[in-house]
Every structure is written in C-alpha cells, then in structure tokens.
C-alpha cells in the first residue's frame, strides 16, 4: 500500500467522489442519497459555500476518502465546526479515516480557532464511533428516528470534541 496523502479537493476529483458516494456501504452511513450524479458532484465542488473545507485522502494518486469540514459562519457559533467523512469500503482499516480526522483537527485546532467540533453518527456505525472516540469525541445525546435508511428510521448519536477544555 502506498502512502496516504491528504490534500484539498480539486474539481477534477468529482468522478472519484461520485464513485465513492455511490457505494452502498458509504451512502448508507451518511445523509447522502443513492445514485449521485456526476453533475451534482461537479456543482458541489465548483460552488463551495463560505466556511467549507473539502479534503481528500489519496493512495497512489487515487481518491480513497473525503472529509468536508464546515466552519460555522453564525456570529455566535463561529467557534464550532462540523464535518462529514467517507472512506472507500475496500480501503477501510488502513488508516485513511485517521489521516482525514488528523488533518481536520489540525485545521480546526491550529488555524481556524475552533473550540468545538460536533457531528452526528448512526448509533449502529460502530467503526465510525470508535474512530471518533479515538480522537476525543464524546457522545452527548441520542436522536431517535433521526433519519431514513434502508426504509427504516434509525437513531443517531450527537458527539463533540472540545479543544483546550
């Protein structure tokens, strides 16, 4: 396996991200919908909103994961960020999620003055929960029937990590 390189996303990454989020094991654990179009991803990458930082992980120049960090733009919540992450199922367990999380935390803690990073994760996504706990995230609460997945309403945890607390 080659080295994991984390870099800022490029518009040319749209086809790779479309393939990543078209995988059932990826979209089922996010709020993405199945069958994303290439046009959707091209537009998302071309029209990034303020406060959005989009990173990809690559091995041998192939995109194998993505993390999108959203720095809250509200005056009273500028100390808060949230994120979404996806890793190619064929590459899971190889440190890609950890590399993306490290890059995100470095950005938030050392460059963006973020004090709180928050997320939601489905309660049955044990791999992701373990990853988040490894990076200091704690479960703050549970939302019952948070989202529709595979025809059923599923629960989600709200988790957060605090910098300097």
N, CA, C and O atoms as a DFTB+ gen file, in Angstrom:
660 C
 N C O
     1  1       0.847      -1.189       0.000
     2  2       0.000       0.000       0.000
     3  2       0.882       1.238       0.000
     4  3       1.869       1.311       0.732
     5  1       0.518       2.207      -0.827
     6  2       1.248       3.466      -0.879
     7  2       0.927       4.346       0.315
     8  3       0.080       4.020       1.146
     9  1       1.620       5.460       0.376
    10  2       1.437       6.434       1.446
    11  2       0.081       7.145       1.289
    12  3      -0.374       7.399       0.174
    13  1      -0.540       7.455       2.411
    14  2      -1.793       8.217       2.406
    15  2      -1.441       9.695       2.330
    16  3      -0.739      10.216       3.197
    17  1      -1.925      10.361       1.305
    18  2      -1.718      11.800       1.119
    19  2      -3.071      12.483       1.290
    20  3      -4.036      12.125       0.615
    21  1      -3.146      13.458       2.183
    22  2      -4.355      14.255       2.350
    23  2      -4.094      15.598       1.699
    24  3      -3.088      16.255       1.967
    25  1      -5.027      15.996       0.833
    26  2      -4.892      17.263       0.110
    27  2      -6.277      17.893      -0.058
    28  3      -7.309      17.262       0.171
    29  1      -6.253      19.154      -0.466
    30  2      -7.507      19.842      -0.766
    31  2      -8.119      19.231      -2.022
    32  3      -7.399      18.844      -2.942
    33  1      -9.426      19.146      -2.058
    34  2     -10.120      18.580      -3.213
    35  2      -9.928      19.474      -4.438
    36  3      -9.792      20.692      -4.319
    37  1      -9.918      18.861      -5.591
    38  2      -9.869      19.563      -6.871
    39  2     -11.152      19.252      -7.628
    40  3     -11.764      18.210      -7.395
    41  1     -11.567      20.131      -8.525
    42  2     -12.782      19.865      -9.299
    43  2     -12.647      18.587     -10.119
    44  3     -13.641      17.931     -10.429
    45  1     -11.427      18.245     -10.463
    46  2     -11.208      17.010     -11.226
    47  2     -11.458      15.748     -10.383
    48  3     -11.463      14.643     -10.925
    49  1     -11.664      15.897      -9.079
    50  2     -11.964      14.759      -8.203
    51  2     -13.444      14.374      -8.238
    52  3     -13.835      13.391      -7.609
    53  1     -14.263      15.122      -8.954
    54  2     -15.710      14.856      -8.967
    55  2     -16.043      13.415      -9.355
    56  3     -16.860      12.801      -8.669
    57  1     -15.466      12.836     -10.407
    58  2     -15.807      11.442     -10.738
    59  2     -15.448      10.453      -9.612
    60  3     -16.198       9.512      -9.354
    61  1     -14.321      10.664      -8.955
    62  2     -13.921       9.774      -7.861
    63  2     -14.878       9.907      -6.676
    64  3     -15.214       8.912      -6.034
    65  1     -15.312      11.122      -6.386
    66  2     -16.248      11.316      -5.272
    67  2     -17.624      10.758      -5.614
    68  3     -18.312      10.218      -4.747
    69  1     -18.026      10.887      -6.877
    70  2     -19.288      10.279      -7.291
    71  2     -19.234       8.767      -7.054
    72  3     -20.177       8.191      -6.513
    73  1     -18.140       8.129      -7.455
    74  2     -17.993       6.678      -7.252
    75  2     -17.981       6.326      -5.767
    76  3     -18.613       5.354      -5.354
    77  1     -17.264       7.112      -4.966
    78  2     -17.189       6.851      -3.526
    79  2     -18.572       6.870      -2.895
    80  3     -18.944       5.944      -2.174
    81  1     -19.334       7.925      -3.164
    82  2     -20.643       8.078      -2.514
    83  2     -21.756       7.298      -3.210
    84  3     -22.890       7.284      -2.732
    85  1     -21.448       6.656      -4.323
    86  2     -22.411       5.755      -4.956
    87  2     -22.347       4.359      -4.338
    88  3     -23.212       3.521      -4.595
    89  1     -21.328       4.113      -3.530
    90  2     -21.164       2.793      -2.909
    91  2     -22.162       2.649      -1.754
    92  3     -22.190       3.500      -0.865
    93  1     -22.976       1.594      -1.748
    94  2     -23.984       1.422      -0.690
    95  2     -23.425       1.463       0.724
    96  3     -24.077       1.988       1.627
    97  1     -22.226       0.917       0.936
    98  2     -21.648       0.936       2.281
    99  2     -21.225       2.333       2.707
   100  3     -21.021       2.573       3.897
   101  1     -21.089       3.256       1.770
   102  2     -20.729       4.632       2.111
   103  2     -21.990       5.468       2.301
   104  3     -22.161       6.092       3.348
   105  1     -22.879       5.492       1.300
   106  2     -24.028       6.398       1.428
   107  2     -24.983       5.978       2.537
   108  3     -25.687       6.828       3.083
   109  1     -25.030       4.704       2.884
   110  2     -25.965       4.281       3.930
   111  2     -25.581       4.843       5.298
   112  3     -26.444       4.979       6.165
   113  1     -24.296       5.173       5.513
   114  2     -23.861       5.715       6.797
   115  2     -23.664       7.226       6.762
   116  3     -23.085       7.804       7.681
   117  1     -24.149       7.862       5.695
   118  2     -24.143       9.321       5.600
   119  2     -25.581       9.769       5.341
   120  3     -26.502       8.951       5.341
   121  1     -25.762      11.034       5.128
   122  2     -27.082      11.543       4.739
   123  2     -27.167      11.729       3.230
   124  3     -28.090      12.376       2.735
   125  1     -26.200      11.161       2.490
   126  2     -26.227      11.192       1.032
   127  2     -27.338      10.267       0.524
   128  3     -27.729       9.315       1.199
   129  1     -27.829      10.563      -0.659
   130  2     -28.807       9.697      -1.312
   131  2     -28.097       8.769      -2.297
   132  3     -27.022       9.106      -2.793
   133  1     -28.682       7.609      -2.585
   134  2     -28.081       6.704      -3.572
   135  2     -28.030       7.346      -4.964
   136  3     -28.744       8.306      -5.254
   137  1     -27.177       6.794      -5.797
   138  2     -27.081       7.151      -7.213
   139  2     -26.777       8.633      -7.463
   140  3     -27.493       9.290      -8.219
   141  1     -25.732       9.158      -6.839
   142  2     -25.406      10.571      -7.079
   143  2     -24.944      10.770      -8.524
   144  3     -24.276       9.911      -9.100
   145  1     -25.307      11.900      -9.089
   146  2     -24.898      12.185     -10.471
   147  2     -23.534      12.869     -10.480
   148  3     -23.133      13.504      -9.505
   149  1     -22.844      12.728     -11.582
   150  2     -21.570      13.415     -11.754
   151  2     -21.782      14.927     -11.738
   152  3     -20.975      15.662     -11.169
   153  1     -22.857      15.389     -12.354
   154  2     -23.164      16.824     -12.369
   155  2     -23.332      17.360     -10.955
   156  3     -22.858      18.452     -10.643
   157  1     -23.998      16.603     -10.106
   158  2     -24.167      17.002      -8.697
   159  2     -22.812      17.243      -8.042
   160  3     -22.614      18.262      -7.380
   161  1     -21.878      16.306      -8.224
   162  2     -20.566      16.440      -7.598
   163  2     -19.756      17.560      -8.240
   164  3     -19.030      18.267      -7.542
   165  1     -19.863      17.733      -9.526
   166  2     -19.150      18.829     -10.189
   167  2     -19.640      20.172      -9.645
   168  3     -18.834      21.062      -9.373
   169  1     -20.964      20.322      -9.485
   170  2     -21.516      21.568      -8.962
   171  2     -21.117      21.786      -7.507
   172  3     -20.779      22.903      -7.116
   173  1     -21.156      20.726      -6.706
   174  2     -20.758      20.841      -5.297
   175  2     -19.329      21.336      -5.155
   176  3     -19.036      22.177      -4.306
   177  1     -18.449      20.811      -5.984
   178  2     -17.045      21.197      -5.887
   179  2     -16.797      22.590      -6.456
   180  3     -15.924      23.310      -5.971
   181  1     -17.544      22.968      -7.460
   182  2     -17.350      24.277      -8.101
   183  2     -17.947      25.416      -7.281
   184  3     -17.453      26.542      -7.338
   185  1     -18.999      25.138      -6.521
   186  2     -19.734      26.189      -5.811
   187  2     -19.670      26.000      -4.299
   188  3     -20.707      25.963      -3.637
   189  1     -18.471      25.880      -3.751
   190  2     -18.327      25.684      -2.304
   191  2     -18.787      26.927      -1.555
   192  3     -18.445      28.050      -1.922
   193  1     -19.562      26.711      -0.507
   194  2     -20.047      27.845       0.269
   195  2     -18.990      28.297       1.273
   196  3     -18.074      27.536       1.585
   197  1     -19.100      29.517       1.780
   198  2     -18.108      30.028       2.736
   199  2     -18.000      29.120       3.961
   200  3     -18.996      28.591       4.454
   201  1     -16.775      28.957       4.432
   202  2     -16.532      28.156       5.622
   203  2     -16.366      26.673       5.358
   204  3     -16.123      25.908       6.291
   205  1     -16.492      26.248       4.102
   206  2     -16.380      24.831       3.760
   207  2     -14.940      24.517       3.339
   208  3     -14.363      25.198       2.492
   209  1     -14.379      23.474       3.947
   210  2     -13.045      22.992       3.598
   211  2     -13.180      21.519       3.255
   212  3     -13.619      20.716       4.079
   213  1     -12.803      21.173       2.048
   214  2     -13.051      19.855       1.488
   215  2     -11.702      19.188       1.218
   216  3     -10.938      19.647       0.369
   217  1     -11.413      18.109       1.940
   218  2     -10.147      17.405       1.808
   219  2     -10.386      15.985       1.308
   220  3     -11.422      15.385       1.592
   221  1      -9.431      15.459       0.570
   222  2      -9.491      14.067       0.140
   223  2      -8.221      13.358       0.585
   224  3      -7.164      13.970       0.740
   225  1      -8.353      12.053       0.787
   226  2      -7.205      11.197       1.054
   227  2      -6.942      10.399      -0.214
   228  3      -7.869       9.881      -0.836
   229  1      -5.676      10.305      -0.590
   230  2      -5.290       9.581      -1.801
   231  2      -4.201       8.572      -1.479
   232  3      -3.326       8.816      -0.649
   233  1      -4.274       7.446      -2.148
   234  2      -3.204       6.457      -2.153
   235  2      -2.856       6.226      -3.612
   236  3      -3.722       5.909      -4.427
   237  1      -1.583       6.387      -3.931
   238  2      -1.129       6.245      -5.323
   239  2      -1.968       7.102      -6.265
   240  3      -2.339       6.668      -7.355
   241  1      -2.261       8.324      -5.827
   242  2      -2.999       9.332      -6.581
   243  2      -4.469       8.984      -6.825
   244  3      -5.134       9.646      -7.622
   245  1      -4.983       7.956      -6.150
   246  2      -6.396       7.577      -6.257
   247  2      -7.133       8.062      -5.008
   248  3      -6.679       7.816      -3.890
   249  1      -8.258       8.745      -5.185
   250  2      -9.062       9.207      -4.057
   251  2      -9.672       7.990      -3.365
   252  3     -10.368       7.188      -3.986
   253  1      -9.395       7.870      -2.057
   254  2      -9.906       6.748      -1.271
   255  2     -10.734       7.210      -0.076
   256  3     -11.255       6.384       0.674
   257  1     -10.861       8.525       0.107
   258  2     -11.665       9.046       1.199
   259  2     -11.805      10.547       1.091
   260  3     -11.062      11.210       0.367
   261  1     -12.771      11.070       1.825
   262  2     -13.047      12.510       1.808
   263  2     -13.540      12.937       3.179
   264  3     -14.211      12.176       3.876
   265  1     -13.200      14.162       3.558
   266  2     -13.782      14.789       4.736
   267  2     -14.117      16.226       4.362
   268  3     -13.305      16.932       3.765
   269  1     -15.313      16.645       4.719
   270  2     -15.756      18.015       4.479
   271  2     -15.968      18.658       5.842
   272  3     -16.760      18.176       6.651
   273  1     -15.256      19.743       6.083
   274  2     -15.355      20.468       7.346
   275  2     -16.132      21.746       7.080
   276  3     -15.833      22.491       6.146
   277  1     -17.127      21.987       7.909
   278  2     -17.897      23.226       7.785
   279  2     -17.685      24.061       9.029
   280  3     -18.111      23.689      10.122
   281  1     -17.015      25.206       8.850
   282  2     -16.818      26.149       9.936
   283  2     -18.066      27.011      10.022
   284  3     -18.443      27.673       9.055
   285  1     -18.697      26.999      11.174
   286  2     -19.956      27.711      11.337
   287  2     -19.745      29.202      11.089
   288  3     -18.807      29.797      11.620
   289  1     -20.610      29.798      10.288
   290  2     -20.490      31.210       9.920
   291  2     -21.351      32.126      10.785
   292  3     -21.247      33.348      10.678
   293  1     -22.198      31.555      11.638
   294  2     -23.036      32.353      12.533
   295  2     -22.154      33.047      13.567
   296  3     -21.262      32.422      14.141
   297  1     -22.394      34.319      13.805
   298  2     -21.569      35.108      14.715
   299  2     -21.412      34.441      16.080
   300  3     -20.312      34.427      16.634
   301  1     -22.471      33.899      16.619
   302  2     -22.423      33.325      17.963
   303  2     -21.936      31.882      17.987
   304  3     -21.756      31.310      19.061
   305  1     -21.719      31.281      16.805
   306  2     -21.244      29.888      16.755
   307  2     -19.993      29.731      15.886
   308  3     -19.723      28.658      15.347
   309  1     -19.247      30.815      15.766
   310  2     -18.024      30.745      14.961
   311  2     -16.936      29.879      15.591
   312  3     -15.925      29.589      14.952
   313  1     -17.133      29.477      16.809
   314  2     -16.176      28.600      17.494
   315  2     -16.472      27.123      17.218
   316  3     -15.804      26.246      17.766
   317  1     -17.479      26.839      16.364
   318  2     -17.970      25.476      16.135
   319  2     -17.731      25.057      14.681
   320  3     -17.873      25.851      13.751
   321  1     -17.368      23.794      14.522
   322  2     -17.272      23.182      13.195
   323  2     -17.989      21.844      13.237
   324  3     -18.152      21.239      14.297
   325  1     -18.408      21.398      12.075
   326  2     -18.970      20.067      11.924
   327  2     -18.329      19.444      10.688
   328  3     -17.687      20.139       9.901
   329  1     -18.500      18.156      10.520
   330  2     -17.867      17.508       9.374
   331  2     -18.637      16.273       8.956
   332  3     -19.460      15.738       9.699
   333  1     -18.343      15.839       7.742
   334  2     -18.817      14.571       7.211
   335  2     -17.633      13.863       6.587
   336  3     -16.742      14.503       6.029
   337  1     -17.622      12.549       6.679
   338  2     -16.476      11.780       6.219
   339  2     -16.957      10.531       5.496
   340  3     -17.985       9.957       5.854
   341  1     -16.219      10.116       4.486
   342  2     -16.490       8.869       3.776
   343  2     -15.180       8.227       3.357
   344  3     -14.267       8.910       2.894
   345  1     -15.088       6.905       3.521
   346  2     -13.892       6.159       3.141
   347  2     -14.316       4.988       2.272
   348  3     -15.307       4.316       2.560
   349  1     -13.567       4.748       1.212
   350  2     -13.812       3.618       0.319
   351  2     -13.829       2.328       1.146
   352  3     -12.852       2.027       1.831
   353  1     -14.926       1.563       1.091
   354  2     -15.009       0.327       1.888
   355  2     -13.856      -0.642       1.647
   356  3     -13.459      -1.355       2.568
   357  1     -13.314      -0.684       0.439
   358  2     -12.191      -1.577       0.144
   359  2     -10.904      -1.116       0.823
   360  3      -9.939      -1.876       0.907
   361  1     -10.885       0.118       1.303
   362  2      -9.683       0.683       1.920
   363  2      -9.832       0.904       3.424
   364  3      -8.910       1.406       4.067
   365  1     -10.969       0.541       3.985
   366  2     -11.186       0.771       5.414
   367  2     -10.242      -0.090       6.242
   368  3      -9.856      -1.185       5.832
   369  1      -9.879       0.421       7.412
   370  2      -8.970      -0.283       8.297
   371  2      -7.506      -0.063       7.975
   372  3      -6.638      -0.729       8.539
   373  1      -7.221       0.877       7.062
   374  2      -5.836       1.130       6.636
   375  2      -5.320       2.497       7.096
   376  3      -4.252       2.932       6.664
   377  1      -6.068       3.174       7.963
   378  2      -5.614       4.457       8.488
   379  2      -6.106       5.673       7.733
   380  3      -5.710       6.794       8.053
   381  1      -6.956       5.482       6.740
   382  2      -7.430       6.612       5.933
   383  2      -8.326       7.528       6.757
   384  3      -8.155       8.747       6.736
   385  1      -9.275       6.951       7.480
   386  2     -10.142       7.764       8.335
   387  2      -9.332       8.540       9.360
   388  3      -9.609       9.712       9.612
   389  1      -8.347       7.905       9.947
   390  2      -7.491       8.577      10.921
   391  2      -6.689       9.709      10.308
   392  3      -6.520      10.757      10.931
   393  1      -6.191       9.508       9.088
   394  2      -5.439      10.570       8.407
   395  2      -6.338      11.770       8.120
   396  3      -5.926      12.916       8.298
   397  1      -7.567      11.502       7.676
   398  2      -8.514      12.595       7.419
   399  2      -8.901      13.305       8.708
   400  3      -8.969      14.533       8.744
   401  1      -9.155      12.541       9.768
   402  2      -9.506      13.141      11.068
   403  2      -8.354      14.002      11.592
   404  3      -8.586      15.104      12.089
   405  1      -7.125      13.514      11.486
   406  2      -5.967      14.290      11.944
   407  2      -5.848      15.612      11.195
   408  3      -5.585      16.652      11.799
   409  1      -6.043      15.569       9.885
   410  2      -5.961      16.796       9.080
   411  2      -7.069      17.771       9.475
   412  3      -6.838      18.976       9.568
   413  1      -8.266      17.248       9.705
   414  2      -9.385      18.097      10.097
   415  2      -9.140      18.744      11.455
   416  3      -9.375      19.940      11.623
   417  1      -8.671      17.965      12.419
   418  2      -8.427      18.501      13.758
   419  2      -7.284      19.511      13.733
   420  3      -7.350      20.528      14.423
   421  1      -6.244      19.251      12.955
   422  2      -5.143      20.212      12.792
   423  2      -5.681      21.550      12.274
   424  3      -5.335      22.607      12.801
   425  1      -6.513      21.502      11.259
   426  2      -7.100      22.725      10.703
   427  2      -7.938      23.448      11.754
   428  3      -7.786      24.653      11.957
   429  1      -8.817      22.712      12.415
   430  2      -9.725      23.329      13.385
   431  2      -8.991      23.884      14.603
   432  3      -9.230      25.022      15.008
   433  1      -8.092      23.080      15.192
   434  2      -7.412      23.477      16.427
   435  2      -6.371      24.569      16.217
   436  3      -6.246      25.473      17.043
   437  1      -5.629      24.494      15.127
   438  2      -4.446      25.342      14.982
   439  2      -4.556      26.476      13.976
   440  3      -3.684      27.342      13.919
   441  1      -5.632      26.479      13.173
   442  2      -5.732      27.504      12.140
   443  2      -7.073      28.214      12.101
   444  3      -7.157      29.337      11.603
   445  1      -8.115      27.593      12.612
   446  2      -9.448      28.182      12.470
   447  2     -10.069      28.622      13.795
   448  3     -11.219      29.061      13.811
   449  1      -9.344      28.515      14.894
   450  2      -9.835      28.930      16.209
   451  2     -11.132      28.222      16.598
   452  3     -12.004      28.816      17.233
   453  1     -11.253      26.971      16.221
   454  2     -12.439      26.184      16.545
   455  2     -12.256      25.563      17.927
   456  3     -11.231      24.944      18.213
   457  1     -13.258      25.735      18.772
   458  2     -13.219      25.167      20.122
   459  2     -14.071      23.917      20.258
   460  3     -13.830      23.095      21.142
   461  1     -15.064      23.765      19.392
   462  2     -15.985      22.631      19.461
   463  2     -16.165      22.059      18.058
   464  3     -16.525      22.782      17.129
   465  1     -15.916      20.770      17.907
   466  2     -16.207      20.071      16.664
   467  2     -17.326      19.097      16.992
   468  3     -17.213      18.303      17.925
   469  1     -18.408      19.159      16.222
   470  2     -19.564      18.315      16.508
   471  2     -19.946      17.493      15.287
   472  3     -19.600      17.835      14.156
   473  1     -20.668      16.400      15.537
   474  2     -21.078      15.511      14.460
   475  2     -22.296      14.716      14.886
   476  3     -22.649      14.667      16.064
   477  1     -22.932      14.095      13.905
   478  2     -23.947      13.077      14.166
   479  2     -23.489      11.805      13.475
   480  3     -22.883      11.848      12.404
   481  1     -23.784      10.678      14.098
   482  2     -23.384       9.379      13.559
   483  2     -24.470       8.377      13.921
   484  3     -24.984       8.392      15.039
   485  1     -24.820       7.510      12.984
   486  2     -25.822       6.483      13.278
   487  2     -25.317       5.598      14.415
   488  3     -24.141       5.234      14.457
   489  1     -26.207       5.260      15.323
   490  2     -25.819       4.533      16.532
   491  2     -25.260       3.142      16.252
   492  3     -24.569       2.577      17.100
   493  1     -25.545       2.582      15.086
   494  2     -25.023       1.249      14.770
   495  2     -23.730       1.285      13.954
   496  3     -23.240       0.235      13.537
   497  1     -23.174       2.467      13.723
   498  2     -21.937       2.595      12.958
   499  2     -20.751       2.519      13.932
   500  3     -20.085       3.518      14.205
   501  1     -20.514       1.324      14.439
   502  2     -19.515       1.132      15.493
   503  2     -18.097       1.499      15.052
   504  3     -17.321       2.017      15.855
   505  1     -17.750       1.242      13.801
   506  2     -16.415       1.603      13.319
   507  2     -16.176       3.101      13.385
   508  3     -15.124       3.550      13.842
   509  1     -17.158       3.876      12.925
   510  2     -17.027       5.330      12.949
   511  2     -17.008       5.845      14.386
   512  3     -16.213       6.723      14.720
   513  1     -17.869       5.309      15.225
   514  2     -17.914       5.742      16.631
   515  2     -16.573       5.490      17.306
   516  3     -16.083       6.345      18.044
   517  1     -15.977       4.332      17.064
   518  2     -14.661       4.027      17.638
   519  2     -13.607       5.016      17.134
   520  3     -12.764       5.470      17.908
   521  1     -13.653       5.350      15.841
   522  2     -12.714       6.321      15.284
   523  2     -12.881       7.672      15.972
   524  3     -11.895       8.289      16.374
   525  1     -14.113       8.131      16.108
   526  2     -14.355       9.442      16.719
   527  2     -13.905       9.457      18.175
   528  3     -13.307      10.434      18.625
   529  1     -14.181       8.401      18.905
   530  2     -13.746       8.331      20.311
   531  2     -12.224       8.357      20.403
   532  3     -11.670       8.965      21.319
   533  1     -11.548       7.706      19.468
   534  2     -10.084       7.706      19.434
   535  2      -9.536       9.125      19.345
   536  3      -8.452       9.411      19.853
   537  1     -10.291      10.016      18.695
   538  2      -9.864      11.405      18.532
   539  2     -10.496      12.345      19.567
   540  3     -10.484      13.563      19.389
   541  1     -11.038      11.785      20.633
   542  2     -11.509      12.598      21.751
   543  2     -12.957      13.025      21.703
   544  3     -13.373      13.848      22.519
   545  1     -13.738      12.502      20.784
   546  2     -15.158      12.844      20.718
   547  2     -15.927      12.048      21.776
   548  3     -15.606      10.894      22.061
   549  1     -16.932      12.679      22.341
   550  2     -17.782      12.050      23.347
   551  2     -19.234      12.119      22.901
   552  3     -19.648      13.073      22.243
   553  1     -19.999      11.102      23.263
   554  2     -21.430      11.093      22.956
   555  2     -22.127      12.064      23.904
   556  3     -21.966      11.982      25.121
   557  1     -22.900      12.978      23.336
   558  2     -23.634      13.964      24.135
   559  2     -25.120      13.637      24.230
   560  3     -25.789      14.049      25.178
   561  1     -25.635      12.905      23.259
   562  2     -27.059      12.573      23.281
   563  2     -27.433      11.714      22.093
   564  3     -26.615      11.437      21.216
   565  1     -28.685      11.302      22.086
   566  2     -29.210      10.434      21.034
   567  2     -30.478      11.048      20.456
   568  3     -31.339      11.522      21.197
   569  1     -30.586      11.037      19.149
   570  2     -31.822      11.438      18.473
   571  2     -32.489      10.171      17.950
   572  3     -31.936       9.479      17.095
   573  1     -33.658       9.876      18.458
   574  2     -34.404       8.721      17.986
   575  2     -35.037       9.040      16.638
   576  3     -35.488      10.161      16.403
   577  1     -35.066       8.053      15.761
   578  2     -35.653       8.207      14.422
   579  2     -35.073       9.423      13.701
   580  3     -35.803      10.231      13.125
   581  1     -33.764       9.532      13.744
   582  2     -33.051      10.683      13.192
   583  2     -33.166      10.790      11.673
   584  3     -33.356      11.884      11.142
   585  1     -33.051       9.653      10.966
   586  2     -33.055       9.700       9.504
   587  2     -33.557       8.379       8.934
   588  3     -33.538       7.342       9.597
   589  1     -34.006       8.450       7.687
   590  2     -34.448       7.260       6.961
   591  2     -33.236       6.586       6.341
   592  3     -32.411       7.235       5.698
   593  1     -33.138       5.264       6.542
   594  2     -32.075       4.469       5.925
   595  2     -32.626       3.084       5.642
   596  3     -33.174       2.432       6.531
   597  1     -32.481       2.644       4.423
   598  2     -32.945       1.310       4.029
   599  2     -34.414       1.084       4.397
   600  3     -34.800      -0.019       4.786
   601  1     -35.224       2.130       4.271
   602  2     -36.656       2.015       4.523
   603  2     -37.064       2.062       5.986
   604  3     -38.236       1.863       6.305
   605  1     -36.115       2.323       6.884
   606  2     -36.418       2.371       8.321
   607  2     -35.853       3.645       8.924
   608  3     -34.841       4.170       8.460
   609  1     -36.509       4.132       9.954
   610  2     -35.974       5.267      10.697
   611  2     -34.940       4.752      11.683
   612  3     -35.194       3.804      12.426
   613  1     -33.763       5.388      11.687
   614  2     -32.668       4.946      12.545
   615  2     -32.228       6.077      13.470
   616  3     -32.412       7.257      13.175
   617  1     -31.647       5.683      14.586
   618  2     -31.195       6.632      15.602
   619  2     -29.784       7.123      15.294
   620  3     -29.029       6.483      14.562
   621  1     -29.453       8.269      15.868
   622  2     -28.106       8.822      15.709
   623  2     -27.631       9.400      17.031
   624  3     -28.418       9.906      17.832
   625  1     -26.334       9.312      17.236
   626  2     -25.689       9.975      18.373
   627  2     -25.237      11.351      17.935
   628  3     -24.889      11.575      16.775
   629  1     -25.251      12.271      18.891
   630  2     -24.607      13.571      18.725
   631  2     -23.315      13.477      19.525
   632  3     -23.331      13.143      20.710
   633  1     -22.202      13.771      18.874
   634  2     -20.903      13.681      19.512
   635  2     -20.179      15.022      19.350
   636  3     -20.445      15.776      18.414
   637  1     -19.273      15.299      20.267
   638  2     -18.486      16.532      20.177
   639  2     -17.115      16.318      20.798
   640  3     -16.905      15.450      21.645
   641  1     -16.198      17.153      20.335
   642  2     -14.825      17.207      20.863
   643  2     -14.532      18.666      21.143
   644  3     -14.881      19.543      20.353
   645  1     -13.890      18.920      22.271
   646  2     -13.562      20.288      22.669
   647  2     -12.049      20.488      22.658
   648  3     -11.296      19.639      23.134
   649  1     -11.625      21.597      22.122
   650  2     -10.198      21.950      22.098
   651  2      -9.887      22.781      23.323
   652  3     -10.565      23.769      23.602
   653  1      -8.860      22.380      24.054
   654  2      -8.410      23.166      25.184
   655  2      -9.294      23.115      26.411
   656  3      -9.153      23.944      27.311
   657  1     -10.205      22.154      26.462
   658  2     -11.078      22.055      27.644
   659  2     -10.660      20.857      28.458
   660  3     -11.256      20.579      29.498
